Structures are given as C-alpha cells and as structure tokens.
Coordinates of C-alpha atoms and ligand atoms in Angstrom, one line a residue:
M1437 CA 10.8 17.8 -5.1
A1438 CA 8.1 16.2 -7.3
E1439 CA 4.5 17.2 -6.9
K1440 CA 2.2 15.3 -4.6
L1441 CA 0.1 13.0 -6.6
L1442 CA -2.0 11.5 -3.9
E1443 CA -2.6 12.9 -0.4
I1444 CA -4.6 10.9 2.1
R1445 CA -5.6 13.0 5.1
K1446 CA -7.0 11.6 8.3
L1447 CA -8.7 8.7 6.5
T1448 CA -11.0 6.6 8.6
V1449 CA -12.6 3.6 7.0
G1450 CA -15.1 1.5 8.8
F1451 CA -17.4 -1.5 8.6
V1452 CA -21.0 -1.2 9.8
T1453 CA -21.8 -4.0 12.2
D1454 CA -24.6 -4.6 14.7
K1455 CA -22.3 -2.9 17.3
G1456 CA -22.1 0.2 15.1
L1457 CA -19.2 1.4 13.0
V1458 CA -15.9 -0.4 13.7
K1459 CA -12.9 1.4 12.4
A1460 CA -10.4 -0.6 10.2
T1461 CA -8.3 2.5 9.7
D1462 CA -8.1 5.4 12.1
E1463 CA -7.2 8.8 10.8
I1464 CA -4.4 7.7 8.6
S1465 CA -2.4 10.3 6.6
L1466 CA 0.0 9.5 3.8
S1467 CA 1.1 11.1 0.6
I1468 CA 2.7 9.9 -2.6
R1469 CA 4.7 12.1 -4.9
Q1470 CA 5.1 11.6 -8.6
G1471 CA 7.5 8.8 -9.5
Q1472 CA 7.8 7.7 -5.9
T1473 CA 7.3 4.3 -4.4
V1474 CA 5.6 4.2 -1.0
C1475 CA 5.5 0.9 0.9
L1476 CA 2.7 0.2 3.4
V1477 CA 3.9 -2.5 5.7
G1478 CA 2.5 -4.2 8.8
E1479 CA 1.2 -7.5 10.2
S1480 CA -1.8 -9.2 8.8
G1481 CA -5.0 -7.4 9.8
S1482 CA -3.4 -4.0 10.2
G1483 CA -5.5 -2.3 7.6
K1484 CA -3.2 -2.2 4.5
S1485 CA -5.7 -3.7 2.0
V1486 CA -8.6 -1.7 3.5
T1487 CA -6.5 1.5 2.9
S1488 CA -5.8 0.6 -0.8
L1489 CA -9.4 -0.4 -1.4
A1490 CA -10.5 2.9 0.0
V1491 CA -8.3 4.8 -2.4
M1492 CA -9.8 2.9 -5.3
R1493 CA -13.2 3.2 -3.7
L1494 CA -13.6 -0.5 -4.1
I1495 CA -14.1 -0.6 -0.4
D1496 CA -17.8 0.4 -1.1
Y1497 CA -18.2 -3.0 -2.7
A1498 CA -16.6 -4.8 0.3
G1499 CA -19.2 -3.4 2.7
G1500 CA -16.9 -0.7 4.0
V1501 CA -17.5 3.1 4.3
I1502 CA -15.2 6.1 4.3
A1503 CA -16.3 7.6 7.6
D1504 CA -14.0 10.5 7.7
G1505 CA -11.0 12.2 6.0
S1506 CA -10.1 12.8 2.4
I1507 CA -8.2 11.3 -0.5
E1508 CA -6.9 14.1 -2.6
Y1509 CA -5.9 13.3 -6.2
H1510 CA -5.2 16.1 -8.6
G1511 CA -6.9 18.5 -6.2
Q1512 CA -10.1 16.4 -6.1
D1513 CA -11.3 14.3 -3.2
L1514 CA -11.8 10.7 -4.3
A1515 CA -13.8 10.1 -1.2
L1516 CA -16.6 12.3 -2.6
K1517 CA -16.7 10.8 -6.1
S1518 CA -19.5 8.8 -7.5
Q1519 CA -18.9 5.2 -8.6
E1520 CA -19.6 6.4 -12.1
E1521 CA -16.7 9.0 -11.8
M1522 CA -14.5 6.4 -10.2
R1523 CA -14.9 4.0 -13.1
H1524 CA -13.1 6.5 -15.3
I1525 CA -10.3 6.8 -12.8
R1526 CA -9.9 3.1 -12.0
G1527 CA -7.9 1.1 -14.5
N1528 CA -7.1 4.3 -16.3
R1529 CA -5.1 6.8 -14.2
I1530 CA -5.0 4.6 -11.1
A1531 CA -4.5 0.9 -11.6
M1532 CA -4.5 -1.9 -9.1
I1533 CA -2.9 -5.3 -8.9
F1534 CA -3.7 -7.9 -6.3
Q1535 CA -1.9 -10.8 -4.7
D1536 CA -3.5 -13.6 -6.6
P1537 CA -3.1 -13.3 -10.3
M1538 CA -5.5 -16.1 -11.1
S1539 CA -8.4 -14.4 -9.5
S1540 CA -7.7 -11.2 -11.5
L1541 CA -7.7 -13.0 -14.9
N1542 CA -10.7 -14.2 -16.7
P1543 CA -10.4 -18.0 -17.4
V1544 CA -12.5 -18.0 -20.5
F1545 CA -10.5 -15.4 -22.5
T1546 CA -6.9 -15.6 -23.9
V1547 CA -4.4 -13.4 -22.1
G1548 CA -3.9 -11.4 -25.3
E1549 CA -7.6 -10.6 -25.5
Q1550 CA -7.7 -9.5 -21.9
I1551 CA -4.9 -7.0 -22.5
A1552 CA -6.4 -5.9 -25.8
E1553 CA -9.7 -5.3 -24.0
S1554 CA -8.1 -3.0 -21.5
L1555 CA -6.5 -1.1 -24.4
R1556 CA -9.8 -0.8 -26.3
L1557 CA -11.5 0.4 -23.1
H1558 CA -9.0 2.9 -21.9
Q1559 CA -6.9 3.9 -24.9
N1560 CA -9.6 3.8 -27.5
M1561 CA -7.7 1.4 -29.7
S1562 CA -9.5 -0.9 -32.1
G1563 CA -9.1 -4.4 -33.5
D1564 CA -5.7 -5.4 -34.8
K1565 CA -4.1 -2.3 -33.3
A1566 CA -5.2 -3.3 -29.8
W1567 CA -4.1 -6.9 -30.4
N1568 CA -0.6 -5.9 -31.6
A1569 CA -0.2 -3.5 -28.7
A1570 CA -1.3 -6.4 -26.4
V1571 CA 1.5 -8.6 -27.8
D1572 CA 3.9 -5.7 -27.4
M1573 CA 2.8 -5.3 -23.7
L1574 CA 3.5 -9.0 -23.2
R1575 CA 7.0 -8.5 -24.6
T1576 CA 7.5 -5.5 -22.3
V1577 CA 6.6 -7.5 -19.2
G1578 CA 9.2 -10.1 -20.2
I1579 CA 7.1 -12.9 -21.6
P1580 CA 9.0 -14.9 -24.1
A1581 CA 7.3 -15.7 -27.5
P1582 CA 4.6 -13.2 -26.9
E1583 CA 2.8 -13.9 -30.2
I1584 CA 2.2 -17.5 -29.1
R1585 CA 1.5 -16.7 -25.4
A1586 CA -1.1 -14.0 -26.3
K1587 CA -3.3 -16.8 -27.8
Q1588 CA -3.1 -18.9 -24.6
Y1589 CA -5.5 -19.0 -21.6
P1590 CA -4.5 -18.2 -18.1
H1591 CA -4.4 -21.9 -17.0
E1592 CA -1.8 -22.5 -19.7
L1593 CA 0.6 -20.1 -18.0
S1594 CA 2.6 -20.3 -14.7
G1595 CA 1.8 -18.2 -11.7
G1596 CA 4.7 -15.9 -12.5
M1597 CA 3.6 -15.5 -16.1
C1598 CA 0.0 -14.8 -15.0
Q1599 CA 1.2 -12.0 -12.7
R1600 CA 3.2 -10.5 -15.6
V1601 CA -0.1 -10.6 -17.6
V1602 CA -1.9 -8.8 -14.7
I1603 CA 0.8 -6.2 -14.7
A1604 CA 0.5 -5.8 -18.4
I1605 CA -3.2 -5.3 -18.1
A1606 CA -2.7 -2.7 -15.3
L1607 CA 0.0 -0.9 -17.2
A1608 CA -1.7 -1.0 -20.6
C1609 CA -3.4 2.3 -19.9
K1610 CA -0.2 3.9 -18.5
P1611 CA -1.5 4.7 -15.1
E1612 CA 0.0 7.6 -13.0
L1613 CA -0.4 5.5 -9.9
L1614 CA -0.2 1.8 -9.5
I1615 CA -1.5 0.3 -6.3
A1616 CA 0.0 -3.2 -5.8
D1617 CA -1.3 -5.3 -2.9
E1618 CA 1.1 -8.0 -2.1
P1619 CA 1.8 -8.5 -5.8
T1620 CA 4.5 -11.2 -5.3
T1621 CA 3.5 -13.0 -2.2
A1622 CA 2.0 -15.9 -4.1
L1623 CA 5.2 -16.4 -6.2
D1624 CA 8.4 -18.2 -5.4
V1625 CA 11.4 -16.1 -4.4
T1626 CA 13.2 -16.0 -7.8
V1627 CA 10.0 -15.0 -9.7
Q1628 CA 9.2 -12.5 -6.9
A1629 CA 12.6 -10.8 -7.6
Q1630 CA 12.0 -10.8 -11.3
I1631 CA 8.5 -9.2 -10.9
L1632 CA 9.9 -6.5 -8.5
D1633 CA 12.7 -5.7 -11.0
L1634 CA 10.0 -5.5 -13.7
L1635 CA 7.9 -3.0 -11.7
R1636 CA 11.0 -0.9 -11.0
K1637 CA 12.0 -0.9 -14.7
L1638 CA 8.4 0.0 -15.9
Q1639 CA 8.2 2.7 -13.2
A1640 CA 11.3 4.3 -14.5
E1641 CA 10.0 4.2 -18.0
L1642 CA 6.5 5.5 -17.3
G1643 CA 7.4 7.8 -14.3
M1644 CA 4.4 6.3 -12.4
S1645 CA 4.0 6.3 -8.6
I1646 CA 3.6 3.1 -6.8
L1647 CA 1.8 2.3 -3.5
L1648 CA 3.2 -1.1 -2.7
I1649 CA 1.6 -3.1 0.1
T1650 CA 3.7 -5.8 1.6
H1651 CA 4.2 -7.6 4.9
D1652 CA 7.8 -8.2 3.8
M1653 CA 10.3 -5.7 5.2
G1654 CA 12.9 -7.1 2.7
V1655 CA 10.6 -6.1 -0.2
A1656 CA 10.1 -2.7 1.3
A1657 CA 13.8 -2.2 1.8
E1658 CA 14.4 -3.0 -1.8
M1659 CA 11.6 -1.0 -3.4
A1660 CA 10.5 1.9 -1.3
D1661 CA 11.4 5.6 -1.3
R1662 CA 9.3 6.0 1.8
V1663 CA 7.8 3.4 4.2
A1664 CA 4.6 3.7 6.2
V1665 CA 4.3 1.2 9.1
M1666 CA 0.7 0.3 9.9
Y1667 CA -0.4 -1.2 13.2
A1668 CA -4.1 -2.0 14.1
G1669 CA -5.5 0.6 11.8
A1670 CA -3.0 3.5 12.3
I1671 CA 0.2 4.5 10.7
V1672 CA 2.6 4.4 13.7
E1673 CA 5.7 5.4 11.8
E1674 CA 6.4 6.9 8.4
G1675 CA 9.6 8.2 6.8
P1676 CA 12.2 7.9 4.1
V1677 CA 13.3 4.2 3.6
E1678 CA 16.9 4.8 5.0
D1679 CA 15.5 6.4 8.2
I1680 CA 13.1 3.6 8.8
F1681 CA 15.8 1.0 8.4
N1682 CA 18.7 2.8 10.0
T1683 CA 16.9 4.6 12.8
P1684 CA 13.6 2.9 13.3
S1685 CA 11.8 4.8 16.1
H1686 CA 8.5 3.2 17.0
P1687 CA 9.0 0.0 19.1
Y1688 CA 6.7 -1.8 16.7
T1689 CA 8.9 -0.9 13.7
V1690 CA 11.9 -2.0 15.7
G1691 CA 10.2 -5.3 16.4
L1692 CA 9.3 -5.8 12.8
L1693 CA 12.9 -5.3 11.7
Q1694 CA 14.2 -7.6 14.4
S1695 CA 12.0 -10.3 13.2
I1696 CA 13.7 -10.3 9.7
P1697 CA 16.3 -13.1 9.5
G1698 CA 19.8 -11.7 9.1
F1699 CA 18.9 -8.2 10.0
E1700 CA 21.9 -6.3 11.2
G1701 CA 22.7 -6.8 14.8
E1702 CA 20.5 -9.9 15.0
R1703 CA 22.8 -12.3 13.2
G1704 CA 23.4 -15.4 15.2
R1705 CA 20.7 -14.5 17.7
E1706 CA 17.5 -16.2 18.0
L1707 CA 14.9 -14.7 15.7
Y1708 CA 12.8 -12.1 17.6
T1709 CA 9.1 -12.1 17.5
I1710 CA 6.9 -9.4 18.8
R1711 CA 5.0 -10.8 21.8
G1712 CA 1.2 -11.0 21.7
T1713 CA -1.1 -10.4 18.8
I1714 CA -2.7 -7.5 16.9
P1715 CA -6.1 -6.6 18.4
P1716 CA -9.2 -7.2 16.3
I1717 CA -10.8 -4.1 14.8
G1718 CA -13.2 -2.5 17.3
Q1719 CA -11.3 -3.8 20.3
L1720 CA -8.5 -1.4 20.6
P1721 CA -6.9 -0.9 24.1
D1722 CA -7.0 2.5 25.8
G1723 CA -4.0 4.8 25.1
C1724 CA -1.5 3.7 22.6
R1725 CA -2.9 0.8 20.5
F1726 CA 0.5 -0.9 20.7
H1727 CA 1.1 -0.6 24.5
P1728 CA 0.0 -4.2 25.4
R1729 CA 2.8 -5.6 23.2
C1730 CA 5.3 -2.8 23.8
P1731 CA 8.5 -3.6 25.8
H1732 CA 8.8 0.2 26.7
A1733 CA 5.2 0.9 27.8
M1734 CA 4.9 3.7 30.3
D1735 CA 1.9 4.9 32.3
I1736 CA 1.0 7.5 29.8
C1737 CA 1.0 4.9 27.0
R1738 CA -1.9 3.1 28.8
Q1739 CA -3.9 6.3 29.1
K1740 CA -3.5 8.5 26.2
E1741 CA -3.1 8.0 22.5
P1742 CA 0.2 9.3 21.3
F1743 CA 0.6 12.2 18.8
D1744 CA 2.7 11.9 15.7
F1745 CA 6.1 13.2 16.8
L1746 CA 8.8 14.2 14.4
V1747 CA 11.8 12.0 15.0
G1748 CA 15.2 12.5 13.3
D1749 CA 16.6 15.7 12.0
G1750 CA 14.2 16.6 9.2
D1751 CA 10.5 17.1 9.2
D1752 CA 9.6 14.0 7.2
H1753 CA 10.0 11.1 9.7
R1754 CA 7.3 10.7 12.2
A1755 CA 6.4 8.2 14.9
A1756 CA 3.3 7.9 17.1
C1757 CA 5.0 7.0 20.3
W1758 CA 5.3 8.7 23.8
L1759 CA 9.0 7.9 23.9
F1760 CA 9.4 11.0 21.6
E1761 CA 7.2 13.3 23.7
D1762 CA 10.0 15.9 23.8
R1763 CA 10.0 16.2 20.0
P1764 CA 7.8 18.5 18.0
V1765 CA 4.4 17.2 16.9
A1766 CA 4.2 16.4 13.2
L1767 CA 1.9 18.5 11.1
V1768 CA -0.2 17.0 8.4
D1769 CA 0.1 19.5 5.6
G1770 CA -0.1 22.5 7.8
R1771 CA -2.9 21.0 9.8
G1772 CA -2.6 19.5 13.2
G1773 CA -1.4 15.9 13.6
R1774 CA -3.4 13.5 15.7
D1775 CA -5.2 15.5 18.3
E1776 CA -2.6 18.2 18.1
V1777 CA -5.1 21.0 18.7
K1778 CA -6.4 19.4 21.9
R1779 CA -2.9 19.2 23.2
A1780 CA -2.2 22.9 22.7
Ligands
ATP1009 N1 -15.3 -6.7 4.4 C1 -14.9 -6.6 5.7 N2 -15.8 -6.7 6.7 C2 -15.5 -6.6 8.0 N3 -14.2 -6.4 8.4 C3 -13.2 -6.4 7.4 C4 -13.5 -6.5 6.0 N4 -12.4 -6.4 5.3 C5 -11.4 -6.3 6.2 N5 -11.9 -6.3 7.5 C6 -11.1 -6.1 8.7 O1 -10.4 -5.0 8.7 C7 -9.1 -5.2 9.3 C8 -8.0 -4.8 8.3 O2 -8.0 -5.7 7.2 P1 -7.0 -5.6 6.0 O3 -7.4 -6.7 5.0 O4 -6.9 -4.2 5.5 O5 -5.6 -6.1 6.6 P2 -4.2 -6.2 5.9 O6 -3.3 -5.3 6.6 O7 -4.3 -6.0 4.5 O8 -3.8 -7.7 6.3 P3 -3.2 -8.8 5.4 O9 -1.7 -8.7 5.5 O10 -3.6 -10.1 6.0 O11 -3.7 -8.7 4.0 C9 -9.1 -6.6 9.7 O12 -9.3 -6.7 11.0 C10 -10.2 -7.3 8.9 O13 -10.7 -8.4 9.6
NI1010 NI1 -4.1 -7.3 2.8

C-alpha cells in the first residue's frame, strides 16, 4: 500500500468568540496516501472547508485557530509551522483550488501571465520559457487554441474555462497534494463532468493525491478511493468508497445516500430528507451530535458521545455510532480512537 502522505490526527479547529473558543472541527482524524483521492462529504456547515483551510494553514487568516491535534506531512507537523514556512509549501507541494474560479483569478492579468507567474515563482522558470510552459499547461487542461486564450483576461473566458485555468495554476508546480473545495459546484453538469475527468487524468499522470471536498455524494462515488463523512464538526464515518456506498453504517450516511435521486432501493419512492437541521457550532447536543435527527436514537446516544467503532470485515471502515457498540474500537494509528482510553 502506498505511503501515507498526509495524516490528520485529532484535529480541533476553533474560532475565538466572546463565549470563548467554539469548535468547528472536533478531534477529526483522516489520512491520505500517495495517489489516493479522499472525499470529504457532508451538509453545509459540517466543517469541510474549515478542515481544508487548516491543512493549508489559511485558517489563520480566517480568524480560526488550530486548538489541538496534528497535521503530519512528510513527518512534519504543519500545525506547528510558521506562515513563512507554509508559504513554501502552499502552491508548491500542496495546492488548493476553490469553488469560485473567478475569485481565484486576478482580473487585471491575462490567464497566461497568471500561470507563467506561478511557474516563475515555484519552478524558477524565466521569461519565454515560463510563457511557453503556461501555454502548454492550458493545452494540458483542455483549453482549445491555447496560444490565443493565454493572452485573454478571465472575463473573456467561460466559468468552465476559468476553472480549467485555476487547475492549470494549481498544477503548474506539480503538487503532491491537491486540495479541491467544491471545485465544480459553480459549473453546469456537463462542464462539471469534464473537469472531474480532467482531474482524474492529471492525477494519473502526476501521481498526486487529492483531498476533494463535496456535498455531492454522486461526485464522491465517482472520484473517491475513500470517503469521510462529516457531521457537525466530526467525521462520523470513514472508509473505502465501496463500503460507504454498499454498506453505509452511520445513520447519517444512510440518510445522505437516501437523499440522492435514483439511489438504489429508493427508485420510485419519495426522496428522503434527513429531518431537522445541523446544529450551529458551539451548540452541540449532549451525547451523539447526530442523535436529535437520528431515527435510531437510543438512551445512550443522548448521554454519551460514541467511540469510533470498526464496522465491516477489515480495519479500515469506522463509524461513530452506538449501534456498533459490540464492535472493536477503531485505533487512530496505534493510538486510541475517540475517548478509547477513558472507556477501558
Ligand atoms: N471565519 C469564521 N468565523 C466563525 N465561524 C466560522 C468561520 N468560518 C466557518 N465558520 C463556521 O464553522 C462551521 C463549519 O464551516 P465550513 O465552512 O467548514 O462548512 P462546510 O462543511 O465547508 O460547509 P459548506 O458545504 O457550506 O461549504 C460553520 O458553522 C461556520 O459557520
Ligand atoms: Ni465549504
């Protein structure tokens, strides 16, 4: 199995408010191996973007703090790096693309110049060489007539074209890890499929790992090797993509899947929606954070936070749900899962 590239351990990210620190993520653990695509899914407000911003340490600029845990990358903890050190890692070995391509591009420079600038900065290329490489990148990301397009400004390109440019900028430095936060949400379905195909193709060529954030289970099914389901700041289920879709275990995951139109077993039935809404950060219920919305809630769910239990046959599919109390507790890399030590 490929080496672990990124290992997030018990990461708690918070925002300081007048009521003290409110947690946007609560001891989340997740790892990504080389060449792997891990999808982070969950409803709006579950903490997906906060998690990705924490890995990039851009959370510092959004008023957030890493309150606890570690983000191990090549044996070093990104949570402890200075912003100066992070600047060398960002856009170089780890690149990020966001949902809205327009806000990532600079309106006053041509797209060719913006890619060339990234190459100058990170690959030490100069003048014509960087420009020619930029045109090549545009070709690589599937932009027709790249010599002409390179001289155009973002407003002269469609949304889909702009997102391809953003991908070209991100990939210009051949990152090991690409973090993509809803990269296709703003695009129409056909363009979305093309962009996802492009990411897959470039991933195969470059061997990079992808952390893909999406609220779309269909996108996750298509792209992921592993899926992590987030709810109200915690990863409530995580496992190989086949296991998540074939044997979803956490009632929240089951609910998410049942709300996909045309999902197996649901055809012809009224579309299911999970009752209730996600609690705002800082206002979690006692016990399991999902219990007020859970159709299976038991007494213990109202009282005690569940551990991560191993579900399925192997040791790589976990769910934080008391329904699996008879199963072994998942270990996070040899260390205890959530509160495992207290339980013993
Ligand atoms: N700068 C901030 N200050 C205070 N709270 C914040 C800040 N950024 C995010 N939050 C809160 O943190 C929680 C998680 O937000 P996050 O953006 O990570 O959700 P998400 O899963 O990415 O949702 P979406 O699908 O809507 O993008 C939310 O409750 C949000 O209101
Ligand atoms: Ni988000």
